[in-house]
Amino acid sequence: MANRLGESGELDGLKRPDGLEGKVAVITGAASGIGAATARVLVREGASVVLGDINDAALEKLVAELGDSAVGLHADVTQEEGIRSLVQAALDSFGRLDVLDNNAAAEIPEDTGTATSSDEAWRRTFDLNVMAAVWGARHAIPAMLASDGGGSIINISSGAVRHPTATKAAYGACKSALETFSLYLGAQHGAAGIRSNVVRPGFVLTEGVRDIFDEEQRSRFADMLTLGRVCEPQDVAETVAFLASPASGYVNCAVLDIDGGGARPMVSW
Ligand SMILES: NC(=O)c1ccc[n+]([C@@H]2O[C@H](COP(=O)([O-])OP(=O)(O)OC[C@H]3O[C@@H](n4cnc5c(N)ncnc54)[C@H](O)[C@@H]3O)[C@@H](O)[C@H]2O)c1
């Protein structure tokens, strides 16, 4: 049978979407975990990245690993100036901005429970998870529009919005607020070519999580899951890369659960 693949490897009339070559992404909280994995995957796919974090040592190491495709900046995203400086660095270093990945998060030990957490814990959690994204949109959207290629904003939420834990009520509630903010962003700016989507990981084996659970606990957890393995940071990063790229051009206002399908069915009838 005749092969319908042309020289470019495309089927007749079926154009391959552009990839991330030439695109520029800002990633917050990029020095470790899911953010670092995302930086590696986006650079692998041809993007340039501006990486922000407050952990300077880890950030410096990652930037050295990624070479000329990456710029790192000390940027505390609980301050508007932190996120503004990342957007500016994208324009100064690479001349454009296409992608904003709102990824930064932190453990706030005072985020104990619904009634017991301090106001300060609630406010810090809100600033980090919600205001950082608000400020990000405020500065990134004009830069994306000026770059003339549309844009993609990716907001990293958490399965905690649907599966409450014994502590961290502020974290779960603020991630819910981030999801709703993402929906409004996509609705209000979609017509201008700027998409906004949520990536909602379940339990991910980042360095921090590896420290808390031993090998046996991790393996018991994996046995309970539909896919039989625990999520790695790269699993989340690949989804972020898809949402960042033109291949997801009709995905807007979506929430993608990256939990491998969750728990295995407990009964078999
Ligand atoms: N690991 C998981 O199991 C899991 C599950 C669901 C959702 N998430 C979400 O994934 C995202 C990444 O988390 P992770 O697990 O990779 O965490 P991580 O702790 O490995 O990485 C978070 C990064 O954010 C940085 N950061 C903290 N406060 C900051 C600030 N004010 N300004 C800038 N950077 C700051 C930290 O220094 C760190 O490098 C978060 O939004 C988190 O809520 C993680």
Short mmCIF file of C-alpha atoms and ligand atoms in Angstrom, two decimals:
data_model
loop_
_atom_site.label_atom_id
_atom_site.label_comp_id
_atom_site.label_asym_id
_atom_site.label_seq_id
_atom_site.Cartn_x
_atom_site.Cartn_y
_atom_site.Cartn_z
CA MET A 1 0.00 0.00 0.00
CA ALA A 2 1.27 3.50 -0.85
CA ASN A 3 2.73 5.36 2.08
CA ARG A 4 0.97 8.71 2.55
CA LEU A 5 3.77 10.18 4.66
CA GLY A 6 5.51 13.04 2.85
CA GLU A 7 9.16 13.97 3.16
CA SER A 8 8.47 16.01 6.27
CA GLY A 9 6.93 12.96 7.91
CA GLU A 10 3.44 14.49 7.75
CA LEU A 11 0.34 12.79 6.37
CA ASP A 12 -1.08 14.48 3.27
CA GLY A 13 -2.98 17.56 4.35
CA LEU A 14 -2.46 16.87 8.05
CA LYS A 15 -0.10 19.54 9.26
CA ARG A 16 2.07 18.77 12.26
CA PRO A 17 1.47 21.49 14.92
CA ASP A 18 4.43 23.69 15.78
CA GLY A 19 6.41 22.57 18.81
CA LEU A 20 8.06 24.70 21.44
CA GLU A 21 11.01 25.79 19.29
CA GLY A 22 11.47 29.53 19.65
CA LYS A 23 8.98 29.77 22.52
CA VAL A 24 9.91 31.42 25.81
CA ALA A 25 8.54 30.26 29.15
CA VAL A 26 8.63 31.63 32.69
CA ILE A 27 8.48 28.95 35.39
CA THR A 28 8.05 29.93 39.05
CA GLY A 29 9.45 27.71 41.81
CA ALA A 30 11.65 26.11 39.19
CA ALA A 31 14.66 25.10 41.28
CA SER A 32 13.35 21.71 42.38
CA GLY A 33 10.66 19.08 42.01
CA ILE A 34 8.02 19.50 39.31
CA GLY A 35 9.30 22.96 38.31
CA ALA A 36 12.82 21.68 37.63
CA ALA A 37 11.45 18.69 35.68
CA THR A 38 9.31 21.10 33.65
CA ALA A 39 12.32 23.29 32.87
CA ARG A 40 14.21 20.23 31.57
CA VAL A 41 11.30 19.02 29.42
CA LEU A 42 10.58 22.47 27.92
CA VAL A 43 14.26 22.95 27.03
CA ARG A 44 14.35 19.43 25.54
CA GLU A 45 11.41 20.50 23.36
CA GLY A 46 13.27 23.59 22.10
CA ALA A 47 11.99 26.35 24.41
CA SER A 48 14.02 28.93 26.28
CA VAL A 49 13.16 29.27 29.95
CA VAL A 50 13.33 31.93 32.64
CA LEU A 51 13.45 30.18 36.00
CA GLY A 52 12.46 31.89 39.24
CA ASP A 53 12.96 30.62 42.78
CA ILE A 54 14.07 31.67 46.25
CA ASN A 55 16.46 28.69 46.54
CA ASP A 56 19.45 30.31 44.84
CA ALA A 57 21.87 27.39 45.16
CA ALA A 58 19.55 24.83 43.54
CA LEU A 59 18.54 27.34 40.88
CA GLU A 60 22.15 28.07 39.95
CA LYS A 61 22.86 24.35 39.55
CA LEU A 62 19.86 23.83 37.26
CA VAL A 63 20.68 26.85 35.11
CA ALA A 64 24.25 25.57 34.68
CA GLU A 65 22.84 22.18 33.60
CA LEU A 66 20.51 23.74 31.01
CA GLY A 67 23.06 26.11 29.47
CA ASP A 68 22.19 28.99 27.16
CA SER A 69 18.50 28.06 26.98
CA ALA A 70 17.97 29.04 30.62
CA VAL A 71 18.20 32.16 32.74
CA GLY A 72 17.73 32.00 36.52
CA LEU A 73 16.58 34.76 38.82
CA HIS A 74 16.03 35.06 42.56
CA ALA A 75 12.29 35.80 42.48
CA ASP A 76 9.97 35.60 45.48
CA VAL A 77 6.52 35.33 43.90
CA THR A 78 4.75 36.36 47.10
CA GLN A 79 5.83 39.85 46.01
CA GLU A 80 4.54 41.38 42.78
CA GLU A 81 8.07 42.54 41.99
CA GLY A 82 9.26 38.90 41.94
CA ILE A 83 6.96 37.86 39.12
CA ARG A 84 7.36 41.18 37.29
CA SER A 85 11.13 40.67 37.21
CA LEU A 86 10.72 37.20 35.66
CA VAL A 87 8.54 38.55 32.84
CA GLN A 88 11.02 41.37 32.27
CA ALA A 89 13.90 38.86 32.17
CA ALA A 90 12.09 36.88 29.47
CA LEU A 91 11.80 40.02 27.33
CA ASP A 92 15.36 41.20 28.04
CA SER A 93 17.04 37.80 27.56
CA PHE A 94 14.95 36.16 24.85
CA GLY A 95 12.83 38.99 23.38
CA ARG A 96 9.39 37.49 23.97
CA LEU A 97 7.07 35.58 26.32
CA ASP A 98 4.79 32.69 25.34
CA VAL A 99 4.25 30.59 28.45
CA LEU A 100 3.75 31.23 32.18
CA ASP A 101 3.87 28.22 34.47
CA ASN A 102 2.59 29.19 37.95
CA ASN A 103 4.24 26.37 39.85
CA ALA A 104 5.84 27.71 43.06
CA ALA A 105 4.57 26.34 46.37
CA ALA A 106 5.88 25.80 49.88
CA GLU A 107 5.16 23.88 53.03
CA ILE A 108 3.72 26.29 55.59
CA PRO A 109 3.84 24.41 58.93
CA GLU A 110 1.36 26.83 60.55
CA ASP A 111 -1.25 25.73 57.97
CA THR A 112 -2.69 23.25 60.43
CA GLY A 113 -6.46 23.13 60.16
CA THR A 114 -9.63 25.02 59.28
CA ALA A 115 -10.07 26.74 62.63
CA THR A 116 -6.55 26.59 64.00
CA SER A 117 -4.37 28.04 61.23
CA SER A 118 -3.16 31.58 61.88
CA ASP A 119 -4.26 34.50 59.70
CA GLU A 120 -0.62 34.85 58.70
CA ALA A 121 -0.53 31.24 57.42
CA TRP A 122 -3.71 31.83 55.38
CA ARG A 123 -2.35 35.07 53.92
CA ARG A 124 1.05 33.60 53.02
CA THR A 125 -0.62 30.61 51.40
CA PHE A 126 -3.02 32.87 49.49
CA ASP A 127 -0.19 35.12 48.27
CA LEU A 128 1.90 32.18 47.10
CA ASN A 129 -0.86 30.24 45.36
CA VAL A 130 -3.31 32.92 44.22
CA MET A 131 -1.81 36.42 44.24
CA ALA A 132 1.33 35.14 42.50
CA ALA A 133 -0.90 33.98 39.63
CA VAL A 134 -2.85 37.27 39.64
CA TRP A 135 0.37 39.29 39.46
CA GLY A 136 1.72 36.83 36.90
CA ALA A 137 -1.28 37.42 34.65
CA ARG A 138 -1.04 41.17 35.13
CA HIS A 139 2.52 41.26 33.82
CA ALA A 140 2.61 38.25 31.50
CA ILE A 141 -0.50 38.97 29.42
CA PRO A 142 0.70 42.33 28.01
CA ALA A 143 4.09 40.72 27.28
CA MET A 144 2.40 37.76 25.53
CA LEU A 145 0.18 40.08 23.47
CA ALA A 146 3.23 42.14 22.47
CA SER A 147 4.99 38.91 21.43
CA ASP A 148 2.26 38.39 18.84
CA GLY A 149 1.85 34.65 19.21
CA GLY A 150 -0.84 34.21 21.83
CA GLY A 151 0.14 32.58 25.07
CA SER A 152 -0.41 29.72 27.46
CA ILE A 153 -0.78 30.09 31.22
CA ILE A 154 -0.53 26.91 33.24
CA ASN A 155 -1.58 26.87 36.87
CA ILE A 156 -0.36 24.02 39.03
CA SER A 157 -3.08 22.99 41.46
CA SER A 158 -3.31 19.88 43.62
CA GLY A 159 -5.51 16.86 44.23
CA ALA A 160 -5.88 18.45 47.69
CA VAL A 161 -8.80 20.48 46.29
CA ARG A 162 -10.85 17.29 46.14
CA HIS A 163 -9.19 15.08 48.73
CA PRO A 164 -8.87 16.94 52.03
CA THR A 165 -6.04 15.95 54.34
CA ALA A 166 -5.84 16.19 58.13
CA THR A 167 -4.01 19.53 57.91
CA LYS A 168 -3.34 22.21 55.23
CA ALA A 169 -6.85 23.61 54.83
CA ALA A 170 -5.39 26.89 53.55
CA TYR A 171 -3.36 25.07 50.89
CA GLY A 172 -6.40 23.14 49.61
CA ALA A 173 -8.71 26.17 49.66
CA CYS A 174 -6.16 28.42 47.94
CA LYS A 175 -5.56 25.83 45.19
CA SER A 176 -9.34 25.84 44.62
CA ALA A 177 -9.22 29.63 44.27
CA LEU A 178 -6.34 29.25 41.81
CA GLU A 179 -8.42 26.85 39.71
CA THR A 180 -11.34 29.31 39.53
CA PHE A 181 -8.96 32.16 38.72
CA SER A 182 -7.53 30.05 35.89
CA LEU A 183 -11.04 29.52 34.49
CA TYR A 184 -11.71 33.26 34.45
CA LEU A 185 -8.33 33.95 32.85
CA GLY A 186 -9.02 31.54 30.00
CA ALA A 187 -12.55 32.90 29.52
CA GLN A 188 -11.50 36.54 29.48
CA HIS A 189 -8.34 36.23 27.35
CA GLY A 190 -9.02 33.20 25.15
CA ALA A 191 -10.31 35.32 22.27
CA ALA A 192 -6.98 37.17 22.31
CA GLY A 193 -5.19 33.83 21.92
CA ILE A 194 -4.17 33.40 25.55
CA ARG A 195 -5.22 30.07 27.01
CA SER A 196 -5.27 29.23 30.70
CA ASN A 197 -5.41 25.71 32.09
CA VAL A 198 -4.94 23.86 35.34
CA VAL A 199 -2.68 20.89 35.91
CA ARG A 200 -3.80 19.07 39.03
CA PRO A 201 -1.26 16.48 40.20
CA GLY A 202 -2.07 13.87 42.81
CA PHE A 203 0.83 12.51 44.81
CA VAL A 204 4.17 13.12 43.06
CA LEU A 205 7.54 11.63 43.98
CA THR A 206 9.49 14.89 44.28
CA GLU A 207 12.61 15.08 46.44
CA GLY A 208 10.53 16.42 49.37
CA VAL A 209 8.00 13.59 49.16
CA ARG A 210 10.77 10.96 48.81
CA ASP A 211 12.17 12.16 52.16
CA ILE A 212 8.85 11.68 53.98
CA PHE A 213 7.88 8.19 52.79
CA ASP A 214 10.17 5.19 52.92
CA GLU A 215 10.54 2.62 50.11
CA GLU A 216 7.99 0.24 51.63
CA GLN A 217 5.33 2.94 52.07
CA ARG A 218 5.86 4.11 48.48
CA SER A 219 5.53 0.61 47.14
CA ARG A 220 2.36 -0.03 49.17
CA PHE A 221 0.93 3.22 47.79
CA ALA A 222 1.85 2.23 44.22
CA ASP A 223 0.00 -1.08 44.67
CA MET A 224 -3.20 0.85 45.43
CA LEU A 225 -3.05 2.87 42.20
CA THR A 226 -4.67 2.14 38.85
CA LEU A 227 -1.34 2.46 37.02
CA GLY A 228 0.59 0.53 39.68
CA ARG A 229 3.28 3.20 40.00
CA VAL A 230 3.62 6.55 41.72
CA CYS A 231 3.73 9.75 39.65
CA GLU A 232 7.20 11.13 38.86
CA PRO A 233 7.86 14.88 38.38
CA GLN A 234 8.46 14.23 34.67
CA ASP A 235 4.91 12.86 34.29
CA VAL A 236 3.57 16.26 35.32
CA ALA A 237 6.19 18.13 33.29
CA GLU A 238 5.21 16.36 30.06
CA THR A 239 1.59 17.50 30.54
CA VAL A 240 2.74 21.07 31.16
CA ALA A 241 4.78 20.88 27.92
CA PHE A 242 1.67 19.74 26.03
CA LEU A 243 -0.40 22.63 27.42
CA ALA A 244 2.43 25.04 26.63
CA SER A 245 2.63 23.94 23.00
CA PRO A 246 0.39 24.80 20.03
CA ALA A 247 -0.64 21.11 19.93
CA SER A 248 -3.07 21.95 22.76
CA GLY A 249 -4.35 25.02 20.91
CA TYR A 250 -8.03 24.20 21.55
CA VAL A 251 -7.56 23.30 25.23
CA ASN A 252 -8.67 26.23 27.36
CA CYS A 253 -10.24 26.57 30.83
CA ALA A 254 -9.51 22.88 31.43
CA VAL A 255 -8.42 21.04 34.55
CA LEU A 256 -6.24 18.00 33.88
CA ASP A 257 -5.93 15.51 36.72
CA ILE A 258 -2.48 13.95 36.63
CA ASP A 259 -3.16 11.15 39.07
CA GLY A 260 -2.86 8.13 36.79
CA GLY A 261 -6.57 7.44 37.24
CA GLY A 262 -6.42 7.40 41.03
CA ALA A 263 -7.10 4.39 43.16
CA ARG A 264 -7.62 0.87 41.81
CA PRO A 265 -11.22 -0.42 42.08
CA MET A 266 -11.62 -2.28 45.38
CA VAL A 267 -14.37 -4.62 44.18
CA SER A 268 -14.61 -6.71 41.04
CA TRP A 269 -18.24 -7.25 40.16
N1 LIG B 1 4.75 16.93 45.01
C1 LIG B 1 3.47 16.65 45.05
O1 LIG B 1 3.08 15.56 45.47
C2 LIG B 1 2.44 17.65 44.55
C3 LIG B 1 1.10 17.23 44.50
C4 LIG B 1 0.13 18.11 44.05
C5 LIG B 1 0.49 19.39 43.64
N2 LIG B 1 1.79 19.78 43.72
C6 LIG B 1 2.08 21.15 43.28
O2 LIG B 1 3.16 21.13 42.35
C7 LIG B 1 3.86 22.37 42.42
C8 LIG B 1 5.34 22.10 42.58
O3 LIG B 1 5.52 21.43 43.82
P1 LIG B 1 6.75 20.46 44.11
O4 LIG B 1 6.18 19.25 44.75
O5 LIG B 1 7.61 20.35 42.93
O6 LIG B 1 7.45 21.28 45.29
P2 LIG B 1 8.98 21.60 45.57
O7 LIG B 1 9.03 22.03 46.99
O8 LIG B 1 9.87 20.51 45.12
O9 LIG B 1 9.22 22.86 44.62
C9 LIG B 1 8.62 24.09 44.88
C10 LIG B 1 9.63 25.19 44.58
O10 LIG B 1 9.01 26.45 44.86
C11 LIG B 1 9.97 27.28 45.45
N3 LIG B 1 9.32 28.35 46.21
C12 LIG B 1 8.74 28.29 47.44
N4 LIG B 1 8.29 29.49 47.81
C13 LIG B 1 8.58 30.34 46.78
C14 LIG B 1 8.37 31.73 46.58
N5 LIG B 1 7.78 32.50 47.51
N6 LIG B 1 8.78 32.28 45.42
C15 LIG B 1 9.39 31.51 44.47
N7 LIG B 1 9.63 30.20 44.62
C16 LIG B 1 9.22 29.62 45.77
C17 LIG B 1 10.78 26.35 46.35
O11 LIG B 1 12.04 26.91 46.70
C18 LIG B 1 10.88 25.11 45.47
O12 LIG B 1 12.04 25.13 44.66
C19 LIG B 1 3.24 23.15 43.56
O13 LIG B 1 2.32 24.10 43.06
C20 LIG B 1 2.53 22.09 44.37
O14 LIG B 1 1.43 22.62 45.10
C21 LIG B 1 2.77 18.95 44.16
#
